[in-house]
Coordinates of C-alpha atoms and ligand atoms in Angstrom, one line a residue:
M1 CA 0.0 0.0 -0.1
L2 CA 0.9 3.3 -0.7
E3 CA 2.8 4.9 2.2
G4 CA 1.3 7.9 3.5
F5 CA -2.1 6.6 2.4
V6 CA -5.1 6.4 4.8
N7 CA -7.2 3.4 4.3
W8 CA -10.6 2.8 5.0
P9 CA -11.1 0.3 8.4
D10 CA -11.3 -3.4 7.2
E11 CA -15.0 -3.6 8.2
F12 CA -16.1 -0.4 6.4
A13 CA -14.1 -1.6 3.1
A14 CA -15.6 -5.0 3.6
K15 CA -19.3 -3.3 4.2
Y16 CA -18.8 -1.3 0.8
R17 CA -17.6 -4.5 -0.8
E18 CA -20.5 -6.0 0.5
L19 CA -23.4 -3.8 -0.8
G20 CA -22.0 -3.5 -4.1
Y21 CA -20.2 0.1 -4.0
W22 CA -16.6 -1.0 -4.4
R23 CA -16.8 -3.7 -7.4
G24 CA -13.0 -4.7 -7.6
E25 CA -12.7 -2.8 -11.0
T26 CA -9.8 -0.7 -11.9
L27 CA -10.2 2.5 -14.0
G28 CA -7.8 0.7 -16.8
T29 CA -10.3 -2.5 -17.2
M30 CA -13.1 -0.1 -17.3
L31 CA -11.7 1.4 -20.8
R32 CA -10.5 -1.9 -21.9
T33 CA -14.0 -3.2 -21.2
R34 CA -15.6 -0.6 -23.2
A35 CA -13.1 -1.0 -25.9
E36 CA -14.3 -4.5 -26.1
E37 CA -17.7 -4.0 -26.6
T38 CA -17.6 -0.9 -28.5
P39 CA -14.4 -0.4 -30.3
D40 CA -15.7 1.7 -32.8
R41 CA -17.9 4.1 -31.3
C42 CA -16.2 7.8 -30.5
A43 CA -14.7 8.4 -27.5
V44 CA -13.0 11.7 -27.3
I45 CA -13.1 14.7 -29.8
D46 CA -10.3 17.4 -29.5
G47 CA -10.5 19.8 -32.2
E48 CA -10.2 18.0 -35.6
R49 CA -9.0 14.8 -33.8
A50 CA -11.6 11.9 -33.1
W51 CA -10.6 8.5 -31.5
T52 CA -12.4 5.9 -31.1
Y53 CA -12.5 3.3 -27.9
R54 CA -10.4 1.5 -29.4
E55 CA -7.7 3.8 -30.4
L56 CA -8.0 5.8 -26.8
E57 CA -7.3 2.1 -25.4
Q58 CA -4.6 1.7 -27.8
R59 CA -2.7 4.3 -27.3
S60 CA -2.8 4.1 -23.6
A61 CA -1.5 0.7 -23.9
R62 CA 1.5 2.3 -26.3
L63 CA 1.8 5.2 -23.9
A64 CA 2.3 3.0 -21.0
A65 CA 4.7 0.6 -22.5
G66 CA 6.8 3.8 -23.3
L67 CA 6.3 5.1 -19.4
R68 CA 7.7 1.8 -18.3
R69 CA 10.9 2.2 -20.3
L70 CA 11.7 5.2 -18.7
G71 CA 11.5 3.5 -15.6
I72 CA 8.1 4.9 -14.2
A73 CA 6.8 1.8 -12.3
R74 CA 3.6 1.1 -10.0
G75 CA 2.7 3.3 -6.8
Q76 CA 5.0 6.2 -8.6
R77 CA 3.5 9.8 -8.7
V78 CA 3.7 11.6 -12.0
L79 CA 2.5 15.4 -11.8
V80 CA 0.2 16.2 -14.7
Q81 CA -0.6 19.8 -15.7
L82 CA -2.4 19.8 -19.3
P83 CA -4.9 21.7 -20.3
N84 CA -8.1 20.1 -22.0
M85 CA -6.7 18.1 -24.8
A86 CA -6.8 14.1 -25.8
E87 CA -3.5 13.5 -24.7
F88 CA -4.9 14.0 -21.0
L89 CA -7.1 11.2 -21.2
S90 CA -4.4 8.8 -23.0
L91 CA -1.9 9.8 -20.4
C92 CA -4.1 9.3 -17.2
F93 CA -5.3 5.8 -18.7
A94 CA -1.7 4.7 -19.3
L95 CA -0.9 5.4 -15.8
F96 CA -3.8 3.9 -14.4
R97 CA -2.6 0.3 -16.4
I98 CA 0.8 0.8 -15.2
G99 CA -0.3 1.6 -11.6
A100 CA 1.4 5.0 -11.4
I101 CA -0.6 7.6 -9.7
P102 CA -1.0 10.8 -11.6
V103 CA -1.3 14.5 -9.5
L104 CA -3.7 16.3 -11.3
A105 CA -2.4 20.1 -11.3
L106 CA -4.4 22.7 -12.6
P107 CA -3.2 24.2 -15.9
A108 CA -3.4 27.8 -14.2
H109 CA -1.1 26.7 -11.3
R110 CA 2.4 28.6 -11.5
V111 CA 5.7 27.4 -9.9
T112 CA 5.0 28.1 -6.2
E113 CA 1.8 25.5 -6.3
I114 CA 3.9 23.2 -9.0
V115 CA 6.7 22.9 -6.4
H116 CA 4.9 22.5 -3.7
L117 CA 2.6 19.4 -5.3
T118 CA 5.9 18.0 -6.6
D119 CA 7.6 17.9 -3.9
L120 CA 5.1 16.6 -1.2
S121 CA 4.2 13.9 -3.8
E122 CA 7.7 13.0 -5.0
S123 CA 6.7 12.8 -8.5
V124 CA 9.2 11.2 -10.8
A125 CA 7.8 12.9 -13.8
Y126 CA 6.2 16.2 -15.0
V127 CA 3.7 16.2 -17.9
V128 CA 2.9 19.6 -19.5
A129 CA 1.5 21.0 -22.5
D130 CA 4.3 23.1 -24.9
L131 CA 2.0 26.3 -25.0
H132 CA -1.4 27.1 -23.4
L133 CA -3.0 30.4 -23.5
G134 CA 0.2 32.2 -24.3
F135 CA 2.0 30.5 -21.5
D136 CA 5.4 28.2 -22.5
Y137 CA 5.1 26.1 -19.6
R138 CA 8.6 24.4 -20.9
T139 CA 10.1 27.4 -19.3
L140 CA 7.9 26.4 -16.2
A141 CA 9.3 22.8 -16.5
R142 CA 13.0 24.1 -16.5
T143 CA 12.4 25.6 -13.4
I144 CA 11.0 22.3 -12.0
R145 CA 13.4 20.1 -13.1
E146 CA 15.9 22.5 -11.3
R147 CA 14.4 22.9 -8.1
C148 CA 13.0 19.4 -7.7
P149 CA 15.1 16.6 -7.3
S150 CA 12.4 13.9 -7.6
V151 CA 11.7 14.8 -11.1
R152 CA 13.9 12.7 -13.2
H153 CA 11.3 13.2 -16.6
V154 CA 9.7 15.8 -18.4
L155 CA 7.1 14.9 -20.8
V156 CA 5.6 17.1 -23.2
A157 CA 2.1 17.2 -25.4
G158 CA 3.4 19.3 -28.6
D159 CA 7.0 20.6 -29.4
A160 CA 8.9 19.2 -26.6
Q161 CA 12.3 21.1 -27.3
E162 CA 15.1 19.3 -25.0
F163 CA 12.4 17.2 -23.2
T164 CA 10.6 13.8 -24.2
S165 CA 7.3 14.3 -26.4
L166 CA 4.3 12.2 -25.5
G167 CA 4.3 11.5 -29.0
E168 CA 7.7 9.7 -28.9
L169 CA 6.5 7.3 -25.9
E170 CA 3.6 6.7 -27.8
A171 CA 5.6 4.9 -30.7
H172 CA 6.0 2.2 -28.6
A173 CA 4.4 -1.2 -29.6
P174 CA 2.2 -2.4 -26.4
D175 CA 4.4 -4.9 -24.3
D176 CA 2.8 -7.6 -22.1
Q177 CA 4.7 -7.3 -19.1
E178 CA 1.3 -5.4 -17.6
T179 CA 1.4 -4.8 -13.9
E180 CA -2.4 -4.1 -13.2
P181 CA -3.0 -2.2 -10.2
D182 CA -4.9 -3.5 -7.2
P183 CA -8.7 -2.2 -7.2
S184 CA -7.9 -0.8 -3.6
D185 CA -4.6 0.6 -4.7
V186 CA -4.6 4.9 -5.1
A187 CA -5.4 5.6 -8.4
L188 CA -4.8 9.3 -8.7
L189 CA -4.4 11.9 -6.3
L190 CA -6.7 15.1 -6.6
L191 CA -6.1 18.7 -5.6
S192 CA -8.1 20.0 -2.3
G193 CA -9.5 23.5 -2.8
G194 CA -11.0 23.3 0.7
T195 CA -8.4 23.4 3.3
T196 CA -6.6 26.2 5.1
G197 CA -2.7 26.4 4.3
A198 CA -0.7 24.3 1.6
P199 CA -2.8 22.8 -1.0
K200 CA -3.1 19.0 0.3
L201 CA -3.4 15.8 -1.7
I202 CA -6.2 13.8 -2.2
P203 CA -5.8 9.8 -2.7
R204 CA -9.1 8.0 -4.3
T205 CA -8.7 4.6 -5.2
H206 CA -10.0 2.7 -8.0
D207 CA -12.6 1.1 -6.3
D208 CA -13.9 4.5 -4.2
Y209 CA -13.4 6.6 -7.7
L210 CA -15.2 4.1 -9.9
C211 CA -18.1 4.1 -7.4
N212 CA -17.7 8.1 -7.6
I213 CA -18.1 8.2 -10.9
R214 CA -20.9 5.1 -11.8
L215 CA -23.4 6.6 -8.7
A216 CA -22.9 10.1 -10.6
T217 CA -23.4 8.9 -13.9
E218 CA -26.7 7.5 -12.7
A219 CA -27.5 10.6 -10.9
A220 CA -26.9 12.9 -14.0
G221 CA -28.4 10.0 -16.4
F222 CA -25.5 9.6 -18.8
H223 CA -25.5 7.2 -21.4
A224 CA -24.0 6.4 -24.5
Q225 CA -25.5 9.0 -26.6
T226 CA -24.1 11.4 -24.0
R227 CA -22.0 13.9 -25.6
Y228 CA -20.1 15.3 -22.8
L229 CA -18.4 18.8 -23.4
V230 CA -15.6 19.4 -20.9
S231 CA -15.5 23.2 -20.2
L232 CA -14.0 23.3 -16.7
P233 CA -10.4 22.3 -16.2
I234 CA -10.5 18.5 -16.9
E235 CA -8.4 18.2 -13.6
H236 CA -11.0 19.4 -11.2
N237 CA -13.0 16.3 -9.6
F238 CA -16.3 18.2 -11.0
A239 CA -15.2 17.9 -14.8
L240 CA -13.3 14.3 -14.5
G241 CA -15.5 12.2 -12.5
C242 CA -18.9 13.8 -11.1
P243 CA -19.8 12.6 -13.6
G244 CA -17.7 14.4 -15.8
A245 CA -15.1 13.0 -18.6
L246 CA -14.4 9.6 -16.9
G247 CA -18.3 8.9 -16.3
C248 CA -19.0 9.8 -19.9
L249 CA -16.8 7.6 -20.8
Y250 CA -17.8 4.7 -18.3
A251 CA -21.5 5.4 -19.8
G252 CA -20.0 4.7 -23.2
G253 CA -20.5 8.2 -24.3
T254 CA -18.4 10.7 -26.3
V255 CA -16.4 13.2 -24.6
V256 CA -15.4 16.4 -26.3
L257 CA -13.1 18.6 -24.8
C258 CA -13.0 22.5 -24.9
R259 CA -9.7 24.6 -24.3
D260 CA -11.5 27.1 -22.6
P261 CA -15.2 28.1 -21.2
S262 CA -15.6 31.2 -22.8
P263 CA -19.0 31.0 -25.0
E264 CA -17.3 32.2 -28.1
T265 CA -15.7 28.9 -27.8
A266 CA -18.2 26.7 -26.2
F267 CA -21.1 27.4 -27.8
G268 CA -19.7 26.8 -31.2
L269 CA -18.6 23.1 -30.0
I270 CA -22.1 22.6 -28.8
E271 CA -23.7 23.2 -31.8
R272 CA -20.7 21.4 -34.0
E273 CA -20.6 18.3 -32.0
A274 CA -24.0 18.2 -30.6
I275 CA -23.1 18.6 -26.9
T276 CA -26.0 17.0 -24.5
A277 CA -24.5 17.6 -21.2
T278 CA -21.6 19.8 -19.8
A279 CA -21.0 21.2 -15.8
L280 CA -20.3 24.5 -15.0
I281 CA -19.1 26.8 -11.9
P282 CA -21.6 29.6 -11.4
P283 CA -19.9 32.9 -12.5
L284 CA -19.7 31.0 -16.2
V285 CA -23.6 30.1 -16.0
L286 CA -23.7 33.7 -15.6
L287 CA -21.5 34.9 -18.5
W288 CA -23.5 32.2 -20.7
L289 CA -26.6 33.2 -20.1
E290 CA -25.9 36.7 -20.8
A291 CA -24.0 35.6 -24.4
V292 CA -27.0 33.4 -25.3
E293 CA -29.0 36.8 -25.9
W294 CA -26.4 37.9 -29.1
S295 CA -24.9 34.3 -29.6
T296 CA -25.9 32.8 -33.2
E297 CA -25.2 29.3 -32.2
N298 CA -27.7 26.6 -32.3
L299 CA -27.6 25.1 -28.6
S300 CA -30.7 23.3 -28.8
S301 CA -28.7 19.7 -28.5
L302 CA -28.2 20.4 -24.6
Q303 CA -30.2 19.0 -22.2
L304 CA -28.4 19.1 -19.1
L305 CA -26.3 22.1 -17.3
Q306 CA -24.8 21.0 -14.4
A307 CA -23.5 24.1 -12.0
G308 CA -21.5 24.1 -8.7
G309 CA -18.3 24.5 -7.1
A310 CA -19.9 27.5 -5.4
R311 CA -23.7 28.9 -4.4
L312 CA -25.5 29.6 -7.1
K313 CA -28.0 32.3 -6.9
A314 CA -31.7 30.9 -7.0
E315 CA -32.7 33.8 -9.2
T316 CA -29.6 32.7 -11.8
A317 CA -31.0 28.9 -11.6
A318 CA -34.4 30.4 -12.5
R319 CA -33.0 31.5 -15.7
V320 CA -31.5 28.5 -17.1
R321 CA -34.6 26.9 -18.7
G322 CA -36.0 29.5 -20.6
T323 CA -32.5 30.8 -21.9
L324 CA -30.1 27.5 -22.4
G325 CA -33.9 25.6 -22.7
C326 CA -31.9 23.1 -20.7
T327 CA -32.6 21.2 -17.6
L328 CA -30.6 22.2 -14.2
Q329 CA -28.9 20.1 -11.9
Q330 CA -27.0 21.8 -9.0
V331 CA -24.1 20.0 -7.7
Y332 CA -22.4 20.7 -4.2
G333 CA -19.4 18.2 -4.3
M334 CA -16.3 18.0 -3.0
A335 CA -12.6 16.3 -4.0
E336 CA -12.6 14.7 -0.6
G337 CA -15.7 12.6 -1.8
L338 CA -19.2 13.4 -0.9
L339 CA -21.6 14.9 -3.9
N340 CA -25.1 15.9 -4.1
F341 CA -27.1 16.4 -6.9
T342 CA -30.5 17.9 -7.2
G343 CA -32.5 15.0 -9.3
I344 CA -33.4 15.7 -13.3
N345 CA -37.1 15.2 -12.3
E346 CA -37.1 17.6 -9.1
S347 CA -39.2 20.3 -8.8
D348 CA -38.5 23.9 -9.7
S349 CA -37.9 25.1 -6.1
V350 CA -35.8 22.0 -5.0
V351 CA -33.8 22.6 -7.9
F352 CA -33.5 26.5 -7.8
E353 CA -32.9 26.8 -3.7
T354 CA -31.2 23.5 -2.8
Q355 CA -27.7 21.9 -3.5
G356 CA -28.9 18.6 -3.7
R357 CA -29.0 15.5 -1.6
P358 CA -25.8 13.0 -1.2
M359 CA -26.0 10.5 -4.0
A360 CA -25.3 7.2 -2.0
V361 CA -27.2 5.8 0.5
H362 CA -24.5 4.9 2.6
D363 CA -23.1 8.6 2.7
E364 CA -23.8 9.2 6.4
V365 CA -24.1 12.9 6.8
R366 CA -24.0 14.8 10.4
I367 CA -24.6 18.5 10.7
V368 CA -23.0 19.8 13.9
D369 CA -22.5 22.5 16.0
A370 CA -18.8 23.7 17.2
N371 CA -19.2 20.9 19.9
D372 CA -19.8 18.4 17.2
H373 CA -22.9 17.5 18.4
E374 CA -25.6 17.2 15.9
V375 CA -27.9 20.2 15.2
A376 CA -31.8 19.5 14.3
D377 CA -33.0 19.4 10.9
G378 CA -33.1 23.1 9.5
E379 CA -30.7 24.6 11.9
I380 CA -27.4 25.2 10.5
G381 CA -23.9 23.5 11.2
E382 CA -20.8 22.1 9.9
L383 CA -21.2 19.1 7.3
H384 CA -19.2 16.0 8.6
V385 CA -19.2 13.0 6.3
R386 CA -17.9 9.7 6.2
G387 CA -19.0 7.4 3.1
P388 CA -17.7 4.9 0.5
Y389 CA -16.4 7.8 -1.9
T390 CA -15.3 10.2 0.9
I391 CA -11.8 9.8 1.9
R392 CA -10.1 9.0 5.4
G393 CA -7.2 11.4 5.1
Y394 CA -5.1 13.5 3.1
Y395 CA -2.2 11.6 1.1
R396 CA 1.0 12.4 3.6
A397 CA -0.9 14.7 6.2
E398 CA -0.6 13.2 9.6
A399 CA -0.8 16.4 11.6
H400 CA -3.7 18.1 9.4
N401 CA -5.5 14.8 9.5
R402 CA -5.5 14.9 13.1
L403 CA -7.8 18.2 12.5
A404 CA -9.8 17.8 9.5
F405 CA -11.3 14.4 10.5
T406 CA -12.8 13.3 13.4
S407 CA -11.8 10.2 15.5
D408 CA -14.5 8.4 13.8
G409 CA -13.5 8.8 10.2
F410 CA -15.8 11.7 9.2
Y411 CA -14.6 14.6 7.2
R412 CA -14.8 17.8 8.7
S413 CA -16.1 19.6 5.5
G414 CA -15.8 23.3 6.9
D415 CA -19.1 23.5 5.4
L416 CA -22.0 25.2 6.6
V417 CA -25.1 23.7 5.5
R418 CA -28.9 23.3 6.6
R419 CA -30.4 20.2 5.7
L420 CA -34.0 20.2 4.9
P421 CA -36.8 17.8 5.9
S422 CA -36.7 16.1 2.7
G423 CA -33.0 15.8 3.1
H424 CA -32.1 18.6 0.5
L425 CA -29.1 20.6 1.5
V426 CA -28.8 24.1 1.5
V427 CA -25.0 25.8 1.5
E428 CA -25.3 28.6 3.9
G429 CA -21.5 29.2 4.4
R430 CA -18.3 28.1 5.3
S431 CA -16.4 27.9 8.5
K432 CA -12.8 27.5 6.9
D433 CA -10.7 29.9 5.8
V434 CA -11.0 29.6 2.4
I435 CA -12.3 32.0 0.0
N436 CA -14.6 30.5 -2.9
R437 CA -14.0 33.3 -6.0
G438 CA -16.7 32.1 -8.2
G439 CA -15.5 28.2 -7.5
D440 CA -12.1 28.8 -7.4
K441 CA -10.9 28.4 -3.6
V442 CA -7.9 30.9 -3.1
P443 CA -6.3 29.5 0.3
V444 CA -6.3 32.3 2.7
E445 CA -3.4 31.7 4.8
E446 CA -1.2 30.6 1.8
I447 CA -2.0 34.3 0.5
E448 CA -1.6 36.2 3.7
N449 CA 2.0 34.6 4.1
Y450 CA 3.0 35.8 0.5
L451 CA 1.8 39.2 1.5
L452 CA 3.9 39.5 4.9
S453 CA 6.8 38.8 2.8
H454 CA 6.3 42.0 0.9
P455 CA 9.2 44.8 2.7
C456 CA 5.9 47.4 2.6
I457 CA 3.7 45.4 4.6
R458 CA 3.2 44.9 8.6
D459 CA -0.1 42.9 9.0
V460 CA -2.4 41.9 6.4
A461 CA -5.8 39.9 6.6
L462 CA -7.4 38.2 3.3
I463 CA -11.2 38.8 3.5
G464 CA -13.8 37.6 1.1
I465 CA -16.1 40.7 -0.3
P466 CA -19.7 39.6 -1.3
D467 CA -20.0 40.1 -5.1
D468 CA -22.8 39.7 -7.6
A469 CA -21.0 37.5 -10.0
M470 CA -18.5 35.7 -8.4
G471 CA -20.3 35.1 -5.3
E472 CA -17.0 36.6 -3.6
R473 CA -14.0 38.2 -4.6
T474 CA -10.5 38.7 -2.6
C475 CA -9.5 41.8 -0.6
A476 CA -6.5 42.1 1.1
C477 CA -6.7 44.7 4.2
I478 CA -3.3 46.1 4.8
I479 CA -1.5 47.6 8.0
A480 CA 1.5 49.5 6.0
R481 CA 5.2 49.7 7.5
D482 CA 5.6 53.2 5.6
V483 CA 4.6 54.1 2.1
P484 CA 1.4 51.7 1.3
P485 CA 1.4 49.8 -1.8
T486 CA -0.9 49.7 -4.5
L487 CA -2.8 46.8 -5.8
A488 CA -0.8 46.6 -8.9
E489 CA 2.3 46.4 -6.6
L490 CA 1.1 43.7 -4.6
N491 CA -0.1 41.5 -7.4
T492 CA 3.3 41.7 -9.1
H493 CA 4.9 40.4 -5.9
L494 CA 2.6 37.7 -5.9
R495 CA 3.2 37.1 -9.7
S496 CA 7.2 37.0 -9.0
I497 CA 6.4 34.4 -6.4
G498 CA 4.4 32.9 -9.0
V499 CA 0.8 31.9 -7.8
A500 CA -2.1 31.0 -9.5
A501 CA -3.6 34.2 -11.5
F502 CA -6.9 33.2 -9.8
K503 CA -5.0 34.1 -6.4
L504 CA -4.3 37.3 -7.5
L505 CA -6.1 40.2 -5.2
D506 CA -9.2 41.8 -6.5
R507 CA -8.7 44.5 -4.1
A508 CA -6.6 46.1 -1.6
V509 CA -7.5 48.4 1.3
V510 CA -5.4 50.1 3.9
L511 CA -5.7 50.3 7.6
E512 CA -4.5 51.7 10.5
S513 CA -5.3 49.1 12.6
F514 CA -7.9 45.8 12.3
P515 CA -10.5 45.0 14.8
K516 CA -10.2 42.1 17.1
T517 CA -11.9 39.4 18.7
P518 CA -11.9 39.1 22.7
L519 CA -8.9 36.4 22.1
G520 CA -7.1 38.7 20.1
K521 CA -7.4 37.6 16.6
V522 CA -8.6 39.6 13.9
N523 CA -12.3 39.8 13.4
K524 CA -12.8 39.4 9.9
R525 CA -16.5 39.2 10.1
E526 CA -16.2 42.9 11.6
L527 CA -13.2 43.9 9.0
A528 CA -15.6 42.7 6.0
A529 CA -18.6 44.4 7.1
R530 CA -16.4 47.5 7.7
I531 CA -15.1 47.6 3.8
V532 CA -18.4 46.6 2.6
H533 CA -20.5 49.6 4.7
P534 CA -17.4 51.8 5.5
P535 CA -18.8 53.9 8.3
R536 CA -19.3 57.6 7.4
S537 CA -16.4 59.8 7.8
S538 CA -17.1 62.6 9.9
S539 CA -15.2 65.4 7.5
Ligands
LIG1 C1 -21.6 26.0 -2.5 N1 -20.5 25.6 -2.5 C2 -20.0 24.6 -3.2 C3 -22.3 24.3 -4.5 C4 -18.8 22.8 -3.9 C5 -18.8 18.7 -7.9 C6 -19.0 20.3 -7.8 C7 -18.0 21.0 -7.2 C8 -17.0 20.3 -6.5 C9 -15.8 21.3 -6.2 C10 -16.6 19.1 -6.8 C11 -21.1 23.8 -4.1 N2 -22.8 25.2 -3.7 N3 -23.2 23.6 -5.4 O1 -15.6 18.5 -6.1 O2 -17.2 17.2 -8.1 C12 -17.9 24.3 -2.2 C13 -18.1 23.8 -0.6 C14 -17.0 22.6 -0.8 C15 -15.9 22.8 -1.8 C16 -15.2 21.7 -2.5 C17 -17.6 18.3 -7.4 N4 -19.8 23.0 -4.7 N5 -19.1 24.0 -3.1 O3 -16.0 22.7 -6.1 O4 -12.8 20.2 -3.6 O5 -17.2 24.8 0.2 O6 -14.9 20.8 -5.4 O7 -16.4 22.1 0.3 O8 -13.0 22.5 -5.2 O9 -16.7 24.0 -2.6 O10 -14.0 22.6 -3.8 P1 -13.4 21.6 -4.6

């Protein structure tokens, strides 16, 4: 078993097997089965390229042989940072086949995040695209090679320059030294959006992630005629497995990859590829609803729009059917596991005003007060969860796990929710220190630490300010040493450290002091209230 992975206790594992949640299948065998059943059906479309199930399977077999020749072996980690492109799928399935473990970084991540993730996972290889949205990932790869001693290989989709191209690796004939992983092995490491401090890695096993994918596929009603547009980054749990690209392949449908989620790009693909389903974060739902007004594309094939990642306003939800002509499904999920869906045929009030119900009967959800005591239905409390596809611990994070999980194995989500008598959940807020910028999670402590390294800053508190389109935006409240820095200077500082663009500041305000709680901590609630409703100045 992978060192640093927290397994389910034996009695839970036995129960989940007995109840049929864990079926002893791997992600690799899942694709192989589909390729045998429907070899000629189209599996993936990326621009002008279309791969059948047979081709996807064969490409991943050849790539697996190439990876094995490089010495990449079962249990080793490989950092994958690819945009939405077909190679993401052939590579991941190649890694699943040999039992190596993809660590899924977002294309938006920059040197600070990638160094942290590489070092934490001791990845032996780093996989990037050559260029994407004007950024040259090979430059980043050079820094990673210098700074991260574990990285022995840089693999590039496209023009590899001095590195190895995926195309070269794929030239190998498939070998027969299959080293099939065990279904209870860790299949992939997802990134957590939900924790305080540095990003954590979430180990998902073949058994548990296939359970996640299968149940999500049922909840979203995917089938062999589904044509799913991957609008969000494919590395994100929502777009990958809820049901996402993997769920679409599980159902025998066709995955269509979209390089960016702007209406200009996505609408054309919806029309051309007769897309039936996609998933978006709330700011993009708003943007698409606006764009429909002036777009000329025919979007009538679209049957299902999933929205999740942050709270969707009921007024926005109510516009989806009339404007986009499709069913809305709210998804309240987390890469740690638990997924909640509103039903495809549920009433408008449920679909507009709730974030759905847990998808598995054996998802154990407790809503608790500050003392971990369950609150009555209808009361707001923190959601704790345990179940067949919810992790029991972050990877290599022993100290943090003691805080993030209860002694009986429930994940403390940090989400404040309310349960309706029907069992539907409503997300009311958050107790963890993360700013949810329209679905992108900004870890507060991490950014505060970077800002504190700026010479002009004496103290800083990063807070979320309510925003109509994004839900919230970031605002750095600063106590300056001497000359107060400007917003542009602070963002230049963050950029020079090398953080993802979605973590840059939206606003900065300079203050003389911070309001404090009775315990002497910064009172962020009070601080946010002062920024949103500043006291009238007396002058
Ligand atoms: C309010 N808050 C939500 C929602 C997630 C599907 C959908 C989303 C994610 C995801 C995911 C929310 N309303 N509908 O993995 O499979 C906030 C909560 C949660 C955190 C998890 C999926 N949907 N959230 O967003 O791991 O605070 O996963 O704990 O990135 O996003 O973030 P992440």
